[in-house]
């Protein structure tokens, strides 16, 4: 494969000085052989004489006798298996097509993989690179493949899916490369406030994982579309692809990997906790931009009075308005019968010094005190009179 690529890229030089003449002679020989074969086929088969052909073209030729054609790509097609796919990926080929129905004989899905090559321009001898079109083809295939994983390709193994999605094992501290980073507007266009709240509650182990199943596919498409710069372990990537793209359940994933359910749910929670923290950081970053900076805060002028002074001023105004309304009622004496004459010391004894004021209180008015005193005096006078009568 490397020699083939080097040849078509023009990296194998031809040191022969008779390159042009040899190429012309080979072309003439090909034309003669074609004419000879046509003449032999014109006669009757009964009159044909079996004899070795003359001027036949060789099966193998020297590179000095042939110039490389102007190629844009080199491709391969095969039945998809994990080992074959890894081999062609290591050779620099990228998938651009995957048949949605399996082969009737082999049961494999046919795939096409291409590799862009550097070729010489037809107008000049300079080498040109034309790989942008292949990148666009590959990205379009990856986008369609992510959505088809929930249908025809649902039976693919997690390892094959991660290979096709071009996912590699990375350390948890390693940063993920992104092409089109996720923004807060993208986040709010897909998720409501309640969706984000559910994710946050699940990350804190407050709700079951079934409650956030509807939002996992959107997260999976963002992550495998390289829009979320969060590094996940290879097992967490397989879990996200199985549940979010292939629509498998946690039980299906446990049976495929032969893992306990509590272990799988722990990895699942840890994965969504990382992604949720990234979503929160995006929202906090936007909120931080809306808060004025220190330089802008210096330009702000202080208020002429404090908040407490403003509240006291408002309270005085309200009290004065209430007094204006109450004075006419108190002046005509209509409320005189409801007046309670109590000393200030009595009020201090009944009312609490701090805290809430009770709804009902019991105090003795000055009238009641005077009446009690008058009764006591009268009773005391009666007692003296009774004593005098007895002595007499």
Tab-separated table of C-alpha atoms in Angstrom:
chain	number	residue	atom	x	y	z
A	1	UNK	CA	0.000	0.000	0.000
A	2	UNK	CA	2.782	2.414	0.823
A	3	UNK	CA	4.564	1.715	-2.485
A	4	UNK	CA	1.314	2.191	-4.385
A	5	UNK	CA	0.697	5.521	-2.688
A	6	UNK	CA	4.271	6.655	-3.242
A	7	UNK	CA	3.995	5.819	-6.935
A	8	UNK	CA	0.792	7.767	-7.542
A	9	UNK	CA	2.080	10.659	-5.461
A	10	UNK	CA	5.080	10.887	-7.783
A	11	UNK	CA	7.625	10.083	-5.083
A	12	UNK	CA	9.228	7.224	-7.052
A	13	UNK	CA	11.487	8.985	-9.579
A	14	UNK	CA	12.125	7.585	-13.049
A	15	UNK	CA	15.856	7.773	-13.807
A	16	UNK	CA	15.493	6.482	-17.389
A	17	UNK	CA	16.232	9.011	-20.135
A	18	UNK	CA	14.080	7.112	-22.616
A	19	UNK	CA	10.928	7.470	-20.605
A	20	UNK	CA	8.944	9.218	-23.314
A	21	UNK	CA	10.147	6.903	-26.091
A	22	UNK	CA	9.421	3.771	-24.054
A	23	UNK	CA	5.931	4.987	-23.221
A	24	UNK	CA	5.279	5.655	-26.920
A	25	UNK	CA	6.564	2.207	-27.922
A	26	UNK	CA	4.409	0.484	-25.329
A	27	UNK	CA	1.341	2.352	-26.570
A	28	UNK	CA	2.097	1.263	-30.171
A	29	UNK	CA	2.483	-2.337	-29.080
A	30	UNK	CA	-0.861	-2.222	-27.322
A	31	UNK	CA	-2.569	-0.926	-30.451
A	32	UNK	CA	-0.985	-3.684	-32.592
A	33	UNK	CA	-2.095	-6.369	-30.168
A	34	UNK	CA	-5.641	-4.998	-30.153
A	35	UNK	CA	-5.793	-5.013	-33.986
A	36	UNK	CA	-4.357	-8.544	-34.122
A	37	UNK	CA	-6.948	-9.827	-31.668
A	38	UNK	CA	-9.721	-8.229	-33.720
A	39	UNK	CA	-8.521	-9.928	-36.933
A	40	UNK	CA	-8.345	-13.296	-35.228
A	41	UNK	CA	-11.936	-12.956	-34.038
A	42	UNK	CA	-13.304	-12.092	-37.528
A	43	UNK	CA	-12.878	-15.611	-39.019
A	44	UNK	CA	-14.954	-18.708	-38.493
A	45	UNK	CA	-14.163	-20.642	-35.358
A	46	UNK	CA	-13.942	-23.872	-37.415
A	47	UNK	CA	-11.179	-22.418	-39.556
A	48	UNK	CA	-9.287	-20.893	-36.616
A	49	UNK	CA	-5.745	-22.079	-36.118
A	50	UNK	CA	-4.641	-22.402	-32.532
A	51	UNK	CA	-1.211	-20.800	-32.193
A	52	UNK	CA	0.593	-18.520	-29.744
A	53	UNK	CA	-0.412	-14.901	-30.080
A	54	UNK	CA	2.055	-12.340	-31.230
A	55	UNK	CA	2.774	-8.942	-29.617
A	56	UNK	CA	0.890	-9.648	-26.417
A	57	UNK	CA	1.116	-7.102	-23.585
A	58	UNK	CA	2.937	-8.155	-20.431
A	59	UNK	CA	1.062	-8.640	-17.177
A	60	UNK	CA	3.741	-6.794	-15.224
A	61	UNK	CA	5.646	-3.782	-16.412
A	62	UNK	CA	8.434	-1.599	-15.203
A	63	UNK	CA	7.620	1.689	-13.525
A	64	UNK	CA	10.007	3.371	-15.948
A	65	UNK	CA	7.640	2.368	-18.748
A	66	UNK	CA	4.611	4.001	-17.170
A	67	UNK	CA	3.813	7.398	-15.695
A	68	UNK	CA	1.500	7.668	-12.691
A	69	UNK	CA	-2.024	8.830	-13.499
A	70	UNK	CA	-3.482	11.963	-11.962
A	71	UNK	CA	-5.446	10.579	-9.021
A	72	UNK	CA	-7.406	12.379	-6.322
A	73	UNK	CA	-7.968	9.396	-4.069
A	74	UNK	CA	-7.320	5.708	-3.518
A	75	UNK	CA	-10.200	3.631	-2.206
A	76	UNK	CA	-11.142	0.214	-0.902
A	77	UNK	CA	-14.401	-1.661	-0.351
A	78	UNK	CA	-14.951	-4.659	1.917
A	79	UNK	CA	-17.343	-6.335	4.311
A	80	UNK	CA	-17.155	-4.476	7.611
A	81	UNK	CA	-15.329	-6.238	10.438
A	82	UNK	CA	-13.546	-4.666	13.360
A	83	UNK	CA	-10.085	-6.021	12.470
A	84	UNK	CA	-10.287	-4.999	8.800
A	85	UNK	CA	-11.598	-1.574	9.696
A	86	UNK	CA	-8.732	-0.948	12.137
A	87	UNK	CA	-6.213	-2.057	9.484
A	88	UNK	CA	-7.459	0.426	6.903
A	89	UNK	CA	-7.767	3.208	9.478
A	90	UNK	CA	-4.104	2.732	10.453
A	91	UNK	CA	-3.238	3.037	6.760
A	92	UNK	CA	-4.878	6.475	6.628
A	93	UNK	CA	-8.230	5.583	5.029
A	94	UNK	CA	-11.494	7.128	6.224
A	95	UNK	CA	-15.020	5.715	5.861
A	96	UNK	CA	-17.411	7.532	3.546
A	97	UNK	CA	-20.169	4.959	3.002
A	98	UNK	CA	-21.740	2.056	4.904
A	99	UNK	CA	-24.505	-0.045	3.420
A	100	UNK	CA	-27.610	-0.203	5.615
A	101	UNK	CA	-28.505	-3.794	4.691
A	102	UNK	CA	-26.270	-6.782	5.358
A	103	UNK	CA	-24.915	-9.000	2.595
A	104	UNK	CA	-27.110	-12.068	2.057
A	105	UNK	CA	-24.138	-14.452	1.881
A	106	UNK	CA	-21.679	-13.089	4.446
A	107	UNK	CA	-24.030	-11.103	6.698
A	108	UNK	CA	-21.562	-8.198	6.669
A	109	UNK	CA	-22.198	-4.548	5.869
A	110	UNK	CA	-20.297	-3.252	2.848
A	111	UNK	CA	-18.238	-0.138	3.500
A	112	UNK	CA	-16.162	2.170	1.308
A	113	UNK	CA	-13.056	3.904	2.629
A	114	UNK	CA	-11.043	6.545	0.791
A	115	UNK	CA	-7.685	8.222	1.164
A	116	UNK	CA	-6.685	11.490	-0.436
A	117	UNK	CA	-3.358	11.551	-2.316
A	118	UNK	CA	-1.029	14.331	-3.405
A	119	UNK	CA	-0.940	14.406	-7.185
A	120	UNK	CA	0.796	16.525	-9.774
A	121	UNK	CA	-1.316	19.208	-11.316
A	122	UNK	CA	-2.102	18.726	-14.991
A	123	UNK	CA	-1.158	22.334	-15.735
A	124	UNK	CA	2.183	22.168	-13.895
A	125	UNK	CA	4.538	19.698	-12.251
A	126	UNK	CA	3.870	20.998	-8.723
A	127	UNK	CA	2.298	18.732	-6.094
A	128	UNK	CA	-1.123	19.804	-4.879
A	129	UNK	CA	-3.183	18.645	-1.920
A	130	UNK	CA	-6.915	18.132	-2.335
A	131	UNK	CA	-8.191	16.614	0.913
A	132	UNK	CA	-10.863	19.152	1.874
A	133	UNK	CA	-13.535	17.367	-0.113
A	134	UNK	CA	-12.734	14.086	1.649
A	135	UNK	CA	-13.021	15.745	5.055
A	136	UNK	CA	-16.478	17.044	4.146
A	137	UNK	CA	-17.540	13.603	2.881
A	138	UNK	CA	-16.275	11.975	6.075
A	139	UNK	CA	-18.010	14.476	8.379
A	140	UNK	CA	-21.293	14.035	6.506
A	141	UNK	CA	-20.967	10.252	6.842
A	142	UNK	CA	-20.247	10.522	10.581
A	143	UNK	CA	-23.303	12.714	11.128
A	144	UNK	CA	-25.608	10.311	9.285
A	145	UNK	CA	-24.022	7.283	10.956
A	146	UNK	CA	-24.711	8.664	14.458
A	147	UNK	CA	-28.419	8.932	13.673
A	148	UNK	CA	-28.556	5.497	11.984
A	149	UNK	CA	-27.046	3.735	14.993
A	150	UNK	CA	-30.498	3.527	16.546
A	151	UNK	CA	-31.906	1.664	13.521
A	152	UNK	CA	-29.998	-0.660	11.163
A	153	UNK	CA	-26.715	-0.565	13.092
A	154	UNK	CA	-28.207	-1.131	16.544
A	155	UNK	CA	-26.665	-4.620	16.730
A	156	UNK	CA	-23.091	-3.358	16.340
A	157	UNK	CA	-20.787	-4.070	19.255
A	158	UNK	CA	-19.679	-1.075	21.361
A	159	UNK	CA	-16.034	-1.550	20.324
A	160	UNK	CA	-16.938	-1.440	16.607
A	161	UNK	CA	-19.139	1.609	17.159
A	162	UNK	CA	-16.339	3.497	18.928
A	163	UNK	CA	-13.929	2.558	16.112
A	164	UNK	CA	-16.325	3.927	13.510
A	165	UNK	CA	-16.900	7.069	15.596
A	166	UNK	CA	-13.128	7.620	15.719
A	167	UNK	CA	-12.944	7.523	19.512
A	168	UNK	CA	-9.695	6.720	21.271
A	169	UNK	CA	-8.885	5.887	24.854
A	170	UNK	CA	-7.878	9.056	26.703
A	171	UNK	CA	-6.908	9.802	30.253
A	172	UNK	CA	-9.489	11.532	32.420
A	173	UNK	CA	-7.249	14.572	32.827
A	174	UNK	CA	-6.632	14.887	29.078
A	175	UNK	CA	-8.632	17.610	27.349
A	176	UNK	CA	-10.921	16.733	24.471
A	177	UNK	CA	-10.372	18.474	21.128
A	178	UNK	CA	-13.480	20.243	19.806
A	179	UNK	CA	-14.195	21.832	16.434
A	180	UNK	CA	-17.475	23.640	17.078
A	181	UNK	CA	-17.716	24.279	20.840
A	182	UNK	CA	-21.133	24.172	22.448
A	183	UNK	CA	-22.578	27.550	23.430
A	184	UNK	CA	-25.210	28.586	25.949
A	185	UNK	CA	-27.637	29.396	23.120
A	186	UNK	CA	-27.291	25.842	21.782
A	187	UNK	CA	-27.817	24.501	25.275
A	188	UNK	CA	-30.957	26.534	25.898
A	189	UNK	CA	-32.383	25.775	22.441
A	190	UNK	CA	-32.411	22.035	23.225
A	191	UNK	CA	-32.809	21.938	27.015
A	192	UNK	CA	-35.341	23.727	29.161
A	193	UNK	CA	-34.689	24.893	32.696
A	194	UNK	CA	-36.416	21.766	33.970
A	195	UNK	CA	-34.187	19.498	31.840
A	196	UNK	CA	-31.046	21.076	33.276
A	197	UNK	CA	-32.507	20.819	36.770
A	198	UNK	CA	-33.173	17.103	36.250
A	199	UNK	CA	-29.583	16.561	35.116
A	200	UNK	CA	-28.285	18.405	38.139
A	201	UNK	CA	-30.497	16.387	40.472
A	202	UNK	CA	-29.354	13.112	38.919
A	203	UNK	CA	-25.709	14.134	39.263
A	204	UNK	CA	-26.411	14.533	42.988
A	205	UNK	CA	-28.078	11.075	43.184
A	206	UNK	CA	-31.466	12.576	44.020
A	207	UNK	CA	-33.478	10.926	41.192
A	208	UNK	CA	-33.411	7.696	39.173
A	209	UNK	CA	-31.577	7.399	35.846
A	210	UNK	CA	-34.864	6.757	33.990
A	211	UNK	CA	-35.895	10.372	34.628
A	212	UNK	CA	-33.115	11.752	32.387
A	213	UNK	CA	-33.231	9.106	29.616
A	214	UNK	CA	-34.858	11.549	27.159
A	215	UNK	CA	-31.957	14.036	27.275
A	216	UNK	CA	-29.105	11.500	26.948
A	217	UNK	CA	-29.386	11.129	23.103
A	218	UNK	CA	-28.898	14.885	22.641
A	219	UNK	CA	-25.827	14.799	24.889
A	220	UNK	CA	-24.455	11.805	22.962
A	221	UNK	CA	-24.795	13.567	19.587
A	222	UNK	CA	-23.042	16.643	20.981
A	223	UNK	CA	-20.223	14.650	22.529
A	224	UNK	CA	-19.493	12.385	19.538
A	225	UNK	CA	-19.882	15.407	17.273
A	226	UNK	CA	-16.870	16.834	19.167
A	227	UNK	CA	-18.718	19.780	20.672
A	228	UNK	CA	-18.259	19.025	24.389
A	229	UNK	CA	-14.642	19.349	25.666
A	230	UNK	CA	-15.050	16.725	28.395
A	231	UNK	CA	-12.675	13.775	28.603
A	232	UNK	CA	-14.367	10.427	29.320
A	233	UNK	CA	-12.956	6.978	29.901
A	234	UNK	CA	-13.355	4.408	27.130
A	235	UNK	CA	-15.971	2.522	29.154
A	236	UNK	CA	-17.996	5.712	29.661
A	237	UNK	CA	-17.781	6.484	25.931
A	238	UNK	CA	-19.071	2.992	25.121
A	239	UNK	CA	-21.889	3.469	27.618
A	240	UNK	CA	-22.864	6.850	26.148
A	241	UNK	CA	-22.843	5.437	22.601
A	242	UNK	CA	-24.907	2.378	23.568
A	243	UNK	CA	-27.548	4.231	25.582
A	244	UNK	CA	-27.576	7.582	23.766
A	245	UNK	CA	-27.075	6.525	20.118
A	246	UNK	CA	-28.124	2.868	19.915
A	247	UNK	CA	-30.996	3.306	22.399
A	248	UNK	CA	-30.006	0.320	24.491
A	249	UNK	CA	-30.953	-0.076	28.131
A	250	UNK	CA	-28.644	-0.316	31.113
A	251	UNK	CA	-29.463	-4.026	31.363
A	252	UNK	CA	-28.362	-4.584	27.745
A	253	UNK	CA	-25.062	-2.861	28.435
A	254	UNK	CA	-24.539	-4.949	31.588
A	255	UNK	CA	-25.077	-8.187	29.657
A	256	UNK	CA	-22.728	-7.145	26.822
A	257	UNK	CA	-19.865	-6.210	29.144
A	258	UNK	CA	-20.687	-8.738	31.888
A	259	UNK	CA	-20.731	-6.011	34.538
A	260	UNK	CA	-22.862	-5.534	37.635
A	261	UNK	CA	-25.712	-3.029	37.433
A	262	UNK	CA	-24.504	-0.942	40.389
A	263	UNK	CA	-21.045	-0.637	38.801
A	264	UNK	CA	-22.519	0.473	35.469
A	265	UNK	CA	-24.814	3.021	37.134
A	266	UNK	CA	-21.883	4.431	39.102
A	267	UNK	CA	-19.925	5.022	35.869
A	268	UNK	CA	-23.055	6.438	34.243
A	269	UNK	CA	-23.582	8.914	37.071
A	270	UNK	CA	-19.938	9.981	37.074
A	271	UNK	CA	-20.045	10.579	33.314
A	272	UNK	CA	-23.180	12.743	33.421
A	273	UNK	CA	-21.819	14.613	36.429
A	274	UNK	CA	-18.838	15.772	34.336
A	275	UNK	CA	-21.054	16.849	31.457
A	276	UNK	CA	-23.500	18.628	33.763
A	277	UNK	CA	-20.678	20.553	35.418
A	278	UNK	CA	-19.556	21.696	31.956
A	279	UNK	CA	-23.099	22.904	31.206
A	280	UNK	CA	-23.150	24.825	34.498
A	281	UNK	CA	-19.776	26.399	33.714
A	282	UNK	CA	-21.141	27.687	30.392
A	283	UNK	CA	-24.112	29.278	32.132
A	284	UNK	CA	-21.920	30.754	34.860
A	285	UNK	CA	-19.557	32.191	32.269
A	286	UNK	CA	-22.408	34.030	30.554
A	287	UNK	CA	-23.720	35.278	33.887
A	288	UNK	CA	-20.230	36.533	34.743
A	289	UNK	CA	-20.110	38.571	31.547
A	290	UNK	CA	-23.362	40.298	32.466
A	291	UNK	CA	-21.977	41.425	35.851
A	292	UNK	CA	-20.092	44.790	35.592
A	293	UNK	CA	-16.337	44.603	35.938
A	294	UNK	CA	-14.269	46.387	38.567
A	295	UNK	CA	-13.437	49.256	36.191
A	296	UNK	CA	-17.090	49.749	35.401
A	297	UNK	CA	-18.009	49.591	39.090
A	298	UNK	CA	-15.643	52.487	39.843
A	299	UNK	CA	-17.577	54.712	37.458
A	300	UNK	CA	-20.805	54.172	39.393
A	301	UNK	CA	-21.770	57.049	41.733
A	302	UNK	CA	-22.920	56.427	45.298
A	303	UNK	CA	-26.508	57.127	46.335
A	304	UNK	CA	-27.168	60.401	48.216
A	305	UNK	CA	-28.584	58.437	51.160
A	306	UNK	CA	-28.317	54.907	52.461
A	307	UNK	CA	-31.025	52.274	52.158
A	308	UNK	CA	-31.872	52.504	55.880
A	309	UNK	CA	-32.274	56.271	55.656
A	310	UNK	CA	-34.508	55.881	52.644
A	311	UNK	CA	-36.649	53.307	54.494
A	312	UNK	CA	-36.974	55.549	57.560
A	313	UNK	CA	-37.988	58.464	55.375
A	314	UNK	CA	-40.641	56.344	53.663
A	315	UNK	CA	-41.928	55.091	57.032
A	316	UNK	CA	-42.299	58.662	58.313
A	317	UNK	CA	-44.238	59.658	55.219
A	318	UNK	CA	-46.600	56.695	55.595
A	319	UNK	CA	-47.120	57.414	59.310
A	320	UNK	CA	-47.907	61.056	58.595
A	321	UNK	CA	-50.467	60.009	55.989
A	322	UNK	CA	-52.078	57.589	58.446
A	323	UNK	CA	-52.252	60.271	61.136
A	324	UNK	CA	-53.943	62.637	58.724
A	325	UNK	CA	-56.594	60.009	58.115
A	326	UNK	CA	-56.976	59.104	61.810
A	327	UNK	CA	-57.126	62.646	63.257
A	328	UNK	CA	-60.650	63.416	61.969
A	329	UNK	CA	-61.929	60.165	63.498
A	330	UNK	CA	-60.320	60.916	66.853
A	331	UNK	CA	-61.429	64.540	66.916
A	332	UNK	CA	-65.175	63.922	66.683
A	333	UNK	CA	-65.068	61.510	69.648
A	334	UNK	CA	-66.752	58.618	67.840
A	335	UNK	CA	-63.980	56.240	68.970
A	336	UNK	CA	-63.832	57.573	72.508
A	337	UNK	CA	-65.762	54.622	73.893
A	338	UNK	CA	-63.107	52.189	72.553
A	339	UNK	CA	-60.208	54.054	74.163
A	340	UNK	CA	-58.158	52.094	76.702
A	341	UNK	CA	-56.464	54.222	79.322
A	342	UNK	CA	-53.376	52.314	80.463
A	343	UNK	CA	-50.099	53.574	81.881
A	344	UNK	CA	-46.899	53.126	79.921
A	345	UNK	CA	-45.447	50.919	82.629
A	346	UNK	CA	-48.387	48.562	82.250
A	347	UNK	CA	-47.827	48.376	78.490
A	348	UNK	CA	-44.139	47.585	79.015
A	349	UNK	CA	-45.038	44.699	81.320
A	350	UNK	CA	-47.427	43.144	78.813
A	351	UNK	CA	-45.660	43.740	75.493
A	352	UNK	CA	-42.486	41.700	74.800
A	353	UNK	CA	-39.204	43.516	74.394
A	354	UNK	CA	-38.186	41.517	71.272
A	355	UNK	CA	-39.765	39.067	68.881
A	356	UNK	CA	-43.261	38.979	67.467
A	357	UNK	CA	-46.135	40.812	69.132
A	358	UNK	CA	-48.885	38.463	70.448
A	359	UNK	CA	-52.267	38.619	68.760
A	360	UNK	CA	-54.141	39.179	72.080
A	361	UNK	CA	-53.100	40.832	75.349
A	362	UNK	CA	-54.861	41.482	78.656
A	363	UNK	CA	-54.372	44.760	80.566
A	364	UNK	CA	-56.319	46.677	83.170
A	365	UNK	CA	-57.381	50.141	82.191
A	366	UNK	CA	-57.231	53.124	84.538
A	367	UNK	CA	-61.040	53.125	84.840
A	368	UNK	CA	-61.044	49.520	86.039
A	369	UNK	CA	-58.345	50.350	88.591
A	370	UNK	CA	-60.293	53.327	89.899
A	371	UNK	CA	-63.441	51.225	90.193
A	372	UNK	CA	-61.539	48.529	92.121
A	373	UNK	CA	-60.048	51.170	94.449
A	374	UNK	CA	-63.460	52.710	95.069
A	375	UNK	CA	-64.937	49.303	95.860
A	376	UNK	CA	-62.121	48.570	98.301
A	377	UNK	CA	-62.641	51.971	100.036
A	378	UNK	CA	-66.360	51.432	100.272
A	379	UNK	CA	-65.858	47.912	101.610
A	380	UNK	CA	-63.313	49.191	104.137
A	381	UNK	CA	-65.748	51.906	105.301
A	382	UNK	CA	-68.518	49.381	105.763
A	383	UNK	CA	-66.185	47.215	107.879
A	384	UNK	CA	-65.431	50.150	110.224
A	385	UNK	CA	-69.109	50.967	110.679
A	386	UNK	CA	-69.935	47.355	111.477
A	387	UNK	CA	-67.198	47.302	114.142
A	388	UNK	CA	-68.521	50.502	115.795
A	389	UNK	CA	-72.018	49.045	115.981
A	390	UNK	CA	-70.718	45.942	117.704
A	391	UNK	CA	-68.819	47.935	120.311
A	392	UNK	CA	-71.912	50.014	121.084
